[in-house]
PDB file of C-alpha atoms in Angstrom:
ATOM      1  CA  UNK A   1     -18.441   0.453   0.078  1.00 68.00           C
ATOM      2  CA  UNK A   2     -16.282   3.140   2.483  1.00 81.00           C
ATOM      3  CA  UNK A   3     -15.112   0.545   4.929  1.00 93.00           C
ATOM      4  CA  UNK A   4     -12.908   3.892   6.374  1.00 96.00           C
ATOM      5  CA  UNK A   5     -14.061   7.130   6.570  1.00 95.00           C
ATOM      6  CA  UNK A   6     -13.185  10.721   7.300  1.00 96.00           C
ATOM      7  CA  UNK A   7     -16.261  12.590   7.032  1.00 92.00           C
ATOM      8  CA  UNK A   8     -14.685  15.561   7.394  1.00 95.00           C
ATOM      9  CA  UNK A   9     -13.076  17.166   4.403  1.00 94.00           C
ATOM     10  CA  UNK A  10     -11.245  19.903   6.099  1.00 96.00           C
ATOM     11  CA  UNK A  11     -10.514  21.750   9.283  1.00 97.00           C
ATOM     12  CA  UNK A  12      -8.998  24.864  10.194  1.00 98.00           C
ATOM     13  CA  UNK A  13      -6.966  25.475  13.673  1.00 97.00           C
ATOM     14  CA  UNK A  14      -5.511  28.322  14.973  1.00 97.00           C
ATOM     15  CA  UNK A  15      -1.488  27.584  15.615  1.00 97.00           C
ATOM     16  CA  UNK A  16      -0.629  26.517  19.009  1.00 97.00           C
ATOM     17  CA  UNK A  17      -4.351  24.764  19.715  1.00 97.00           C
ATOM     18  CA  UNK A  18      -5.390  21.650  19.849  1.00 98.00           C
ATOM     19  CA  UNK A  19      -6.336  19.791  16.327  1.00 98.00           C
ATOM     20  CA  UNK A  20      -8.512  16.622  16.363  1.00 98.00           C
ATOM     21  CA  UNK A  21      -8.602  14.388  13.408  1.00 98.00           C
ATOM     22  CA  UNK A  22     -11.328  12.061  13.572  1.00 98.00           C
ATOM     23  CA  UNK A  23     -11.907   8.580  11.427  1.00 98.00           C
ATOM     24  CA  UNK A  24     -14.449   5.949  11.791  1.00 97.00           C
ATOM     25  CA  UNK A  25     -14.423   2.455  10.316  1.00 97.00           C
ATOM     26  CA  UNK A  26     -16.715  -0.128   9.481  1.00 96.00           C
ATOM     27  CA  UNK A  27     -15.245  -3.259   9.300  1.00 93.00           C
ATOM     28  CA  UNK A  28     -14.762  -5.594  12.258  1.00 93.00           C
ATOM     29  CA  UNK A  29     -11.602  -7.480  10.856  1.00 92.00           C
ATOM     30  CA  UNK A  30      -9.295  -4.475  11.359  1.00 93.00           C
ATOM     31  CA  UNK A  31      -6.769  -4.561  13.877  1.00 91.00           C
ATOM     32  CA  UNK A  32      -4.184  -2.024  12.853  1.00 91.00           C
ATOM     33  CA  UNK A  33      -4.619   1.437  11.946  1.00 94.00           C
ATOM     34  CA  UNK A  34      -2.235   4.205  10.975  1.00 93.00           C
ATOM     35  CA  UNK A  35      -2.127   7.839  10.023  1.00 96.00           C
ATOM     36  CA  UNK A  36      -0.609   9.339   7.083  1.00 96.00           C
ATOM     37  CA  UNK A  37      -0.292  12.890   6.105  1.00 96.00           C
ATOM     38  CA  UNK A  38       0.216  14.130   2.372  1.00 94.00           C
ATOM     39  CA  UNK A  39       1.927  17.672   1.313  1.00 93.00           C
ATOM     40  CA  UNK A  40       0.758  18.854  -1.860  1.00 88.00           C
ATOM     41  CA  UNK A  41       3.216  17.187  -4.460  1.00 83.00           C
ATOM     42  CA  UNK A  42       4.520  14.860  -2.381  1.00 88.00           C
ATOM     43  CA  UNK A  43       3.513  10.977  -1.377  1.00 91.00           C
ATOM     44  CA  UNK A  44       1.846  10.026   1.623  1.00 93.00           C
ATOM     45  CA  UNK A  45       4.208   9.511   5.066  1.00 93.00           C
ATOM     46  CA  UNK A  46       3.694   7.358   8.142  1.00 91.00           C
ATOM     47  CA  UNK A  47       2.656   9.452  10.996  1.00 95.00           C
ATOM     48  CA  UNK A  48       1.465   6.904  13.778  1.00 95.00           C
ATOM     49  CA  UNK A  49      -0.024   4.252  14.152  1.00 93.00           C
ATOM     50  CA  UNK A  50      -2.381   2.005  16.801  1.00 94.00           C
ATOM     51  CA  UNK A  51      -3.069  -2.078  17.051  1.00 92.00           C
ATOM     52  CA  UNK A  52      -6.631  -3.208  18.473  1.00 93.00           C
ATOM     53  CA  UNK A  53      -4.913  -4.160  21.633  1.00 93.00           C
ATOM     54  CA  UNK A  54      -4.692  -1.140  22.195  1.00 95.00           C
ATOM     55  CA  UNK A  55      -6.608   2.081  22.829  1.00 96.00           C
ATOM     56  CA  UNK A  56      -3.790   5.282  22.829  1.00 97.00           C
ATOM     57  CA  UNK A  57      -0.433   5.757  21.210  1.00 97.00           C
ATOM     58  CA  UNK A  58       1.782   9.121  21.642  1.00 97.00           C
ATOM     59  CA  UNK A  59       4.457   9.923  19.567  1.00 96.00           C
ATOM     60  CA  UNK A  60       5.413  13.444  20.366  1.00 97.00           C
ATOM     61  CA  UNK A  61       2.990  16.212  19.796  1.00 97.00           C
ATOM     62  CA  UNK A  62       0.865  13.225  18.020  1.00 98.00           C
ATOM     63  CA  UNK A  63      -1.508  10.987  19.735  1.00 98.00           C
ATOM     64  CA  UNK A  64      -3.985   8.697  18.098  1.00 98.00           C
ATOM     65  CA  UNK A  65      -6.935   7.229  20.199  1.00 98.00           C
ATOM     66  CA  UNK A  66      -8.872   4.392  19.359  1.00 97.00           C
ATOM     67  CA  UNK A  67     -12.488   3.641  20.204  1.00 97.00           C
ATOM     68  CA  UNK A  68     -12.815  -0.510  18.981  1.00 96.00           C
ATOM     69  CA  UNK A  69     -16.619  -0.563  20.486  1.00 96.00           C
ATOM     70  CA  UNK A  70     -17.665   2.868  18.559  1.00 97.00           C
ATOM     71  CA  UNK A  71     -14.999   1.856  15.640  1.00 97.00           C
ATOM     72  CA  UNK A  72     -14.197   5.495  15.937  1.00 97.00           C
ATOM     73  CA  UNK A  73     -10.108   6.618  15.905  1.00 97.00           C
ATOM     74  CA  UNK A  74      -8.970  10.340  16.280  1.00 98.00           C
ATOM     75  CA  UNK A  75      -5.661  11.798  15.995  1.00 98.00           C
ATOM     76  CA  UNK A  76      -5.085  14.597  18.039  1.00 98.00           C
ATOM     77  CA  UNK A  77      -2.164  17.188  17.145  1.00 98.00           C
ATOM     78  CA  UNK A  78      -1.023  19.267  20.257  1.00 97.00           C
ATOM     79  CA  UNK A  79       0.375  22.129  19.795  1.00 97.00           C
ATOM     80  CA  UNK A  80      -0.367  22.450  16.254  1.00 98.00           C
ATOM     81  CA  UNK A  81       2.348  24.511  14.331  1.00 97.00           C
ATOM     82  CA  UNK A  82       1.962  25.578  10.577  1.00 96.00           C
ATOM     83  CA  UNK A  83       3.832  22.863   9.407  1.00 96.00           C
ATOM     84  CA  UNK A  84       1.115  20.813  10.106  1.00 97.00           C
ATOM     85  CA  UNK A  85      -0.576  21.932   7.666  1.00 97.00           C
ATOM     86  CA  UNK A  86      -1.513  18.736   4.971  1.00 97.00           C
ATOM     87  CA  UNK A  87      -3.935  16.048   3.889  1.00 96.00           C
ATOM     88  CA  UNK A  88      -4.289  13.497   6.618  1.00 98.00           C
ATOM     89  CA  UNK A  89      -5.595   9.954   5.807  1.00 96.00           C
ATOM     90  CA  UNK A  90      -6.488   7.264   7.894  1.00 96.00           C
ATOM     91  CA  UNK A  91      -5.769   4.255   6.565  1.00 94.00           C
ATOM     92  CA  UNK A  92      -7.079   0.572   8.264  1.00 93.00           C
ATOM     93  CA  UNK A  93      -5.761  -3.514   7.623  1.00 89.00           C
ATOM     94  CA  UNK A  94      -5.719  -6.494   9.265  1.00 85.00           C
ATOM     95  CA  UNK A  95      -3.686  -8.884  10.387  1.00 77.00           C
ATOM     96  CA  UNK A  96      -2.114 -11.476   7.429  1.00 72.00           C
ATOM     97  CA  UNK A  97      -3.646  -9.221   4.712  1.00 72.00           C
ATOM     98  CA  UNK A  98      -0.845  -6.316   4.437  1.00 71.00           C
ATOM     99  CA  UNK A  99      -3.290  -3.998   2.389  1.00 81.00           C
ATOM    100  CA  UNK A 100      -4.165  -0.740   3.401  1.00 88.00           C
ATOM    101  CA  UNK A 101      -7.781   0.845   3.224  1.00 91.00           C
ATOM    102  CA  UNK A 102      -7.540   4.399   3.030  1.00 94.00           C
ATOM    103  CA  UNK A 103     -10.115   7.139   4.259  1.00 95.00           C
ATOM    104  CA  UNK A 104     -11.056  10.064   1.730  1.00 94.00           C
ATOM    105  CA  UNK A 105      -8.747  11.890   3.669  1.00 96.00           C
ATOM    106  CA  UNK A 106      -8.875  15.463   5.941  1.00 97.00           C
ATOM    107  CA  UNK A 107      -7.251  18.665   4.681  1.00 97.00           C
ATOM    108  CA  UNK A 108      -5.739  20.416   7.963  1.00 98.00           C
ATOM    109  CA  UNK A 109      -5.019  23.935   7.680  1.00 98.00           C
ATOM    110  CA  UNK A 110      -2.602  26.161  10.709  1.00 97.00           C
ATOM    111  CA  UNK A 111      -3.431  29.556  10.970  1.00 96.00           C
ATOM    112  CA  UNK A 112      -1.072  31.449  12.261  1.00 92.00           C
TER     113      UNK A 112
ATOM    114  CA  UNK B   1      18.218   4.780   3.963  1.00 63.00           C
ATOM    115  CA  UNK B   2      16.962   5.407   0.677  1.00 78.00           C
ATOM    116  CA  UNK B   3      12.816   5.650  -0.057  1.00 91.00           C
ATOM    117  CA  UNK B   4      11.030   4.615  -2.466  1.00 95.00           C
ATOM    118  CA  UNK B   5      11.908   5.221  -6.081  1.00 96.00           C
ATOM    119  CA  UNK B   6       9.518   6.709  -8.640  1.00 97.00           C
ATOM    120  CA  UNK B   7       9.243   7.829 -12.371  1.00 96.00           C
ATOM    121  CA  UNK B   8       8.533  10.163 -14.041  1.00 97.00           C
ATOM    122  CA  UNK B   9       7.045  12.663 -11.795  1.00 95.00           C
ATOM    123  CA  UNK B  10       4.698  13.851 -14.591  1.00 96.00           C
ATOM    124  CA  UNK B  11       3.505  12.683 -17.851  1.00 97.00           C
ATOM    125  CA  UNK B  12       0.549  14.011 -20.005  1.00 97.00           C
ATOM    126  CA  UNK B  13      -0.673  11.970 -22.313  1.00 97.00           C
ATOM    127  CA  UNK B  14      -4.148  11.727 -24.979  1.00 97.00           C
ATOM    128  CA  UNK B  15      -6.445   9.039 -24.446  1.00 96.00           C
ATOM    129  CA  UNK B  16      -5.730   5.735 -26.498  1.00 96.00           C
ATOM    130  CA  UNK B  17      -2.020   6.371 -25.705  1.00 97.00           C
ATOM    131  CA  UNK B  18       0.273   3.994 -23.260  1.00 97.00           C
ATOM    132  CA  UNK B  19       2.046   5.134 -20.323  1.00 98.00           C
ATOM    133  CA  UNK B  20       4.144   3.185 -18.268  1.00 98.00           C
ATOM    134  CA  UNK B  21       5.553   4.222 -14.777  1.00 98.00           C
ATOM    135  CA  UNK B  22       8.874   2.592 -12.772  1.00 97.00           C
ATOM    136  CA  UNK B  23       9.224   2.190  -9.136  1.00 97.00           C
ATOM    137  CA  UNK B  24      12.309   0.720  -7.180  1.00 96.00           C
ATOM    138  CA  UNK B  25      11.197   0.007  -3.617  1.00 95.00           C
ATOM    139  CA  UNK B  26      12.821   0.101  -0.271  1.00 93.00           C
ATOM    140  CA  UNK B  27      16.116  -2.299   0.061  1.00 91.00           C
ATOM    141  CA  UNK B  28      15.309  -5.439   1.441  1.00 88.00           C
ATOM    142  CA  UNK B  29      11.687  -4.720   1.021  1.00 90.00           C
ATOM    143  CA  UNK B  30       9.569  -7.720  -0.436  1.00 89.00           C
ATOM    144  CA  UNK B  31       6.302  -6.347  -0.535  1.00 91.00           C
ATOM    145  CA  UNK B  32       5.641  -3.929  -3.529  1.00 94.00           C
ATOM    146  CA  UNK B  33       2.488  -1.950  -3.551  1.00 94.00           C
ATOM    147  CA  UNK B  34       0.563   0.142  -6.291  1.00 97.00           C
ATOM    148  CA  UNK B  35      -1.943   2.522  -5.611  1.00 96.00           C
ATOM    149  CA  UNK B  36      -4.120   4.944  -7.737  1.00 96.00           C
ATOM    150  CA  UNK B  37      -4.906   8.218  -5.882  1.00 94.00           C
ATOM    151  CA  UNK B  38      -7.887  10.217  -7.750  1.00 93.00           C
ATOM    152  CA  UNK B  39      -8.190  13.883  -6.665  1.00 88.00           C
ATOM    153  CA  UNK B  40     -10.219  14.135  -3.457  1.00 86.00           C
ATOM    154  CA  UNK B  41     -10.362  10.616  -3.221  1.00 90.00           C
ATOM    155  CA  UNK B  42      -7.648   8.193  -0.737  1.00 91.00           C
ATOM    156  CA  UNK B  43      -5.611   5.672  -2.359  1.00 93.00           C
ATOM    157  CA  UNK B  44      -7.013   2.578  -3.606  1.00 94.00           C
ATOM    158  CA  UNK B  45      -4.631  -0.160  -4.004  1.00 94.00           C
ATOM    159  CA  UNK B  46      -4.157  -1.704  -7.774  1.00 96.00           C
ATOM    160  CA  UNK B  47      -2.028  -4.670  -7.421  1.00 96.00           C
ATOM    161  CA  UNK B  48       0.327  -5.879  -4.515  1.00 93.00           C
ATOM    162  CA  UNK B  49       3.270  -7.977  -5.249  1.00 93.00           C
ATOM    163  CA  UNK B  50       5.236 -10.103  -2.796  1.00 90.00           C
ATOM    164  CA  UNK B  51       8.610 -11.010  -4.063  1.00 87.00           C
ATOM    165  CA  UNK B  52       8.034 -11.204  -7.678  1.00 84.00           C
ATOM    166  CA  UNK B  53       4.240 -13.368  -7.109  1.00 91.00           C
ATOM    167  CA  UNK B  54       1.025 -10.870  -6.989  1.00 92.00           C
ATOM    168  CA  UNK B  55      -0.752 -11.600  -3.860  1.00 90.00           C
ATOM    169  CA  UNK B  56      -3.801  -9.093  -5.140  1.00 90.00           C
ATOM    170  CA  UNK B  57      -4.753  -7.657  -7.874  1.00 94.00           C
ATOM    171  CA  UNK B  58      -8.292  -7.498  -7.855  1.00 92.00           C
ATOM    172  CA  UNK B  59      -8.720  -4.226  -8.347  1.00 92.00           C
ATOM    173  CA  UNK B  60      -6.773  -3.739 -11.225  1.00 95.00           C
ATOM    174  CA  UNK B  61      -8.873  -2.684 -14.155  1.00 94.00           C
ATOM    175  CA  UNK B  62      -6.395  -6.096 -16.346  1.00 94.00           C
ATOM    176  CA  UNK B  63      -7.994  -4.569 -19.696  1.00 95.00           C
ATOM    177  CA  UNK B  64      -5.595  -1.465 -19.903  1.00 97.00           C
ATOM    178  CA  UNK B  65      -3.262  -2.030 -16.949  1.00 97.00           C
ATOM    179  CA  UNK B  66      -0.451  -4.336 -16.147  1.00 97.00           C
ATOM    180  CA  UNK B  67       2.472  -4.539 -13.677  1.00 97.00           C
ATOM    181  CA  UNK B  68       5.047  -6.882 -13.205  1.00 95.00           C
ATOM    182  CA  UNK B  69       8.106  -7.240 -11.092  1.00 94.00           C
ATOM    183  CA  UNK B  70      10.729  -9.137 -12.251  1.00 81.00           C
ATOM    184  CA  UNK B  71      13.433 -10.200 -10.256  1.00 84.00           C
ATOM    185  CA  UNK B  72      11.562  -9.150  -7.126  1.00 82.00           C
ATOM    186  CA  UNK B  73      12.977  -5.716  -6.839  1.00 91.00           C
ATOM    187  CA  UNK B  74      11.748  -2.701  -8.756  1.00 94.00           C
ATOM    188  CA  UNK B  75       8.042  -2.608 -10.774  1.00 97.00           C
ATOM    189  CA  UNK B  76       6.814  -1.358 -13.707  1.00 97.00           C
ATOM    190  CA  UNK B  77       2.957  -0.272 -14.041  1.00 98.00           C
ATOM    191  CA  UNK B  78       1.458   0.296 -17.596  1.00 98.00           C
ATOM    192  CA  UNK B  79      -1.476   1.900 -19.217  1.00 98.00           C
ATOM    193  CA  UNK B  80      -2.959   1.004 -22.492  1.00 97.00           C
ATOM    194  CA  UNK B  81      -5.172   2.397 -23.795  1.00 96.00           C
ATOM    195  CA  UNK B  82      -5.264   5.182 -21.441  1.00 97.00           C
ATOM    196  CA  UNK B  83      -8.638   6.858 -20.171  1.00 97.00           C
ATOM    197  CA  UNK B  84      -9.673  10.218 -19.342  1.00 97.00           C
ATOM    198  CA  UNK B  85     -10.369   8.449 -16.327  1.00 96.00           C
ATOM    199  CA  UNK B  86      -6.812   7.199 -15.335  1.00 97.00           C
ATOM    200  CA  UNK B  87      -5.618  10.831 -14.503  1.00 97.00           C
ATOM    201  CA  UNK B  88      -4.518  10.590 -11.079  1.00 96.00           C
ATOM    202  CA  UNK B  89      -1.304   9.738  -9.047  1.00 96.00           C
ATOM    203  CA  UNK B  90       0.033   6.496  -9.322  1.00 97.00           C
ATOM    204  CA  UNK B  91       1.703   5.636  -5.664  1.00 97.00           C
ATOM    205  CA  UNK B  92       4.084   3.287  -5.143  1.00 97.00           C
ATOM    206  CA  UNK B  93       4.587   1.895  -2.000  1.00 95.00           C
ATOM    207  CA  UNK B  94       6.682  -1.083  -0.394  1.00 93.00           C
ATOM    208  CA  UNK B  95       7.360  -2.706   3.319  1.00 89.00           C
ATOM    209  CA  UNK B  96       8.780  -5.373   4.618  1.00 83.00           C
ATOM    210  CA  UNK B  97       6.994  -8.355   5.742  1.00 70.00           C
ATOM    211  CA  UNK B  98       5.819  -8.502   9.521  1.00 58.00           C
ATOM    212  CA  UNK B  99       6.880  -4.972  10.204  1.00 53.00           C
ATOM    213  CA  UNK B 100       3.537  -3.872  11.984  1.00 57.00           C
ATOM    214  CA  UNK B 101       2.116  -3.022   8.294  1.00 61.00           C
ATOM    215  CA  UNK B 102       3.384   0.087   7.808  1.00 77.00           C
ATOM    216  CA  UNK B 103       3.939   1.034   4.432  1.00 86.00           C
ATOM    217  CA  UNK B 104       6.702   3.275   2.373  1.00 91.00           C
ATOM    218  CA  UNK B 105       5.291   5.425   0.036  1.00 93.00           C
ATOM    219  CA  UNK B 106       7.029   7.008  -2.900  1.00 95.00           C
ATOM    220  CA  UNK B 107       6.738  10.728  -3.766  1.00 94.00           C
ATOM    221  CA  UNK B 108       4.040   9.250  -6.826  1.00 95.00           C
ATOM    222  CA  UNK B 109       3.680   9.560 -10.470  1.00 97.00           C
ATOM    223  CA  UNK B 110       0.965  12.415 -12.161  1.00 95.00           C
ATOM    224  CA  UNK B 111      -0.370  11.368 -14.918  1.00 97.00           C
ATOM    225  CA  UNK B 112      -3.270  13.641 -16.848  1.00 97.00           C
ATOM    226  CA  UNK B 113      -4.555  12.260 -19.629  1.00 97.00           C
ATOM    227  CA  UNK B 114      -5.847  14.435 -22.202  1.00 97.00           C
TER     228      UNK B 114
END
């Protein structure tokens, strides 16, 4: 059972535009959801992340939306810059349980 | 500040043979995490530890894997007998307790198993 998922195995963006991660969820318990990208090699690190309470959070160039009737989040990436270039996972808990559930993940490529 | 501690990087290993991996968490973090990240697939968590108590473990497969935490600090995961099936990265991860949930992740362990 895929309580979060990223249905979208990969996108490509050209540098400087707009990218737009998207992640939907099916569990109604969640209340806290965060973003995590991977390099090749490497573990997963924080990005952002959002409670239930509420529905945007910027950090920078990142900004991750949440939808709690459609149970639909998107991270959006503005400008993108080759750097950005990784696996992204979603990831979804709730409050008192501490354990993530992770998405399948979304490989983001730059192009210059 | 110092991440999260893993290793070895890489081990390859036959099936039927033991593996075990060591992880040394964030100072001051209580919660320990492991995860198992198959290729193309996110990580699914094995066994979380708070302190030196497991608070879940339910998805640990307890016929060829164990993990313990003495002292409450760092972990060791094992494998035995190892499957085909266990290649993956092992991820460990820690936080501390009531700090939004975000979690720490270490830089993993590869393991192929031939």
């Amino acid at each position: 059972d895929q309580q979060v998922k990223q249905n979208s195995p990969s996108l490509s963006v050209q540098e400087g535009r707009i990218s737009i991660l998207n992640c939907d969820y099916t569990n109604s318990m969640f209340d806290y959801f965060l973003w995590y990208k991977k390099y090749p090699a490497e573990g997963p690190t924080f990005l952002i992340s959002i409670s239930s309470i509420k529905d945007k959070n910027e950090d920078g160039r990142f900004t991750v939306f949440l939808n709690k009737s459609a149970k639909h989040l998107s991270l959006h990436i503005v400008p993108s810059q080759p750097g950005d270039s990784a696996v992204y996972f979603c990831a979804a808990t709730y409050f008192g349980n501490e354990k993530l559930t992770f998405g399948t993940g979304t490989r983001l490529t730059i192009i210059p | 500040e110092a991440g999260v501690a893993q290793s070895p990087r890489y081990k390859i290993i036959e099936k039927r043979q033991s593996v075990a991996f060591w992880c040394n968490p964030i100072s001051g973090h209580a919660t320990l995490y492991w995860y198992q990240q198959i290729l193309g697939q996110g990580p699914k968590l094995l066994i979380q530890f708070q302190n030196n108590g497991v608070v879940d473990d339910s998805q640990l497969p307890k016929d060829r894997f164990s993990a313990e935490r003495l002292k409450g600090v760092d972990s060791t995961l094992k494998i035995q007998p190892a499957k085909l099936e266990d290649s993956a990265v092992y991820l460990c991860a820690s936080s501390q307790i009531r700090q939004g949930n975000t979690i720490y992740f270490g830089e993993g362990s590869w393991l192929t198993v031939v």
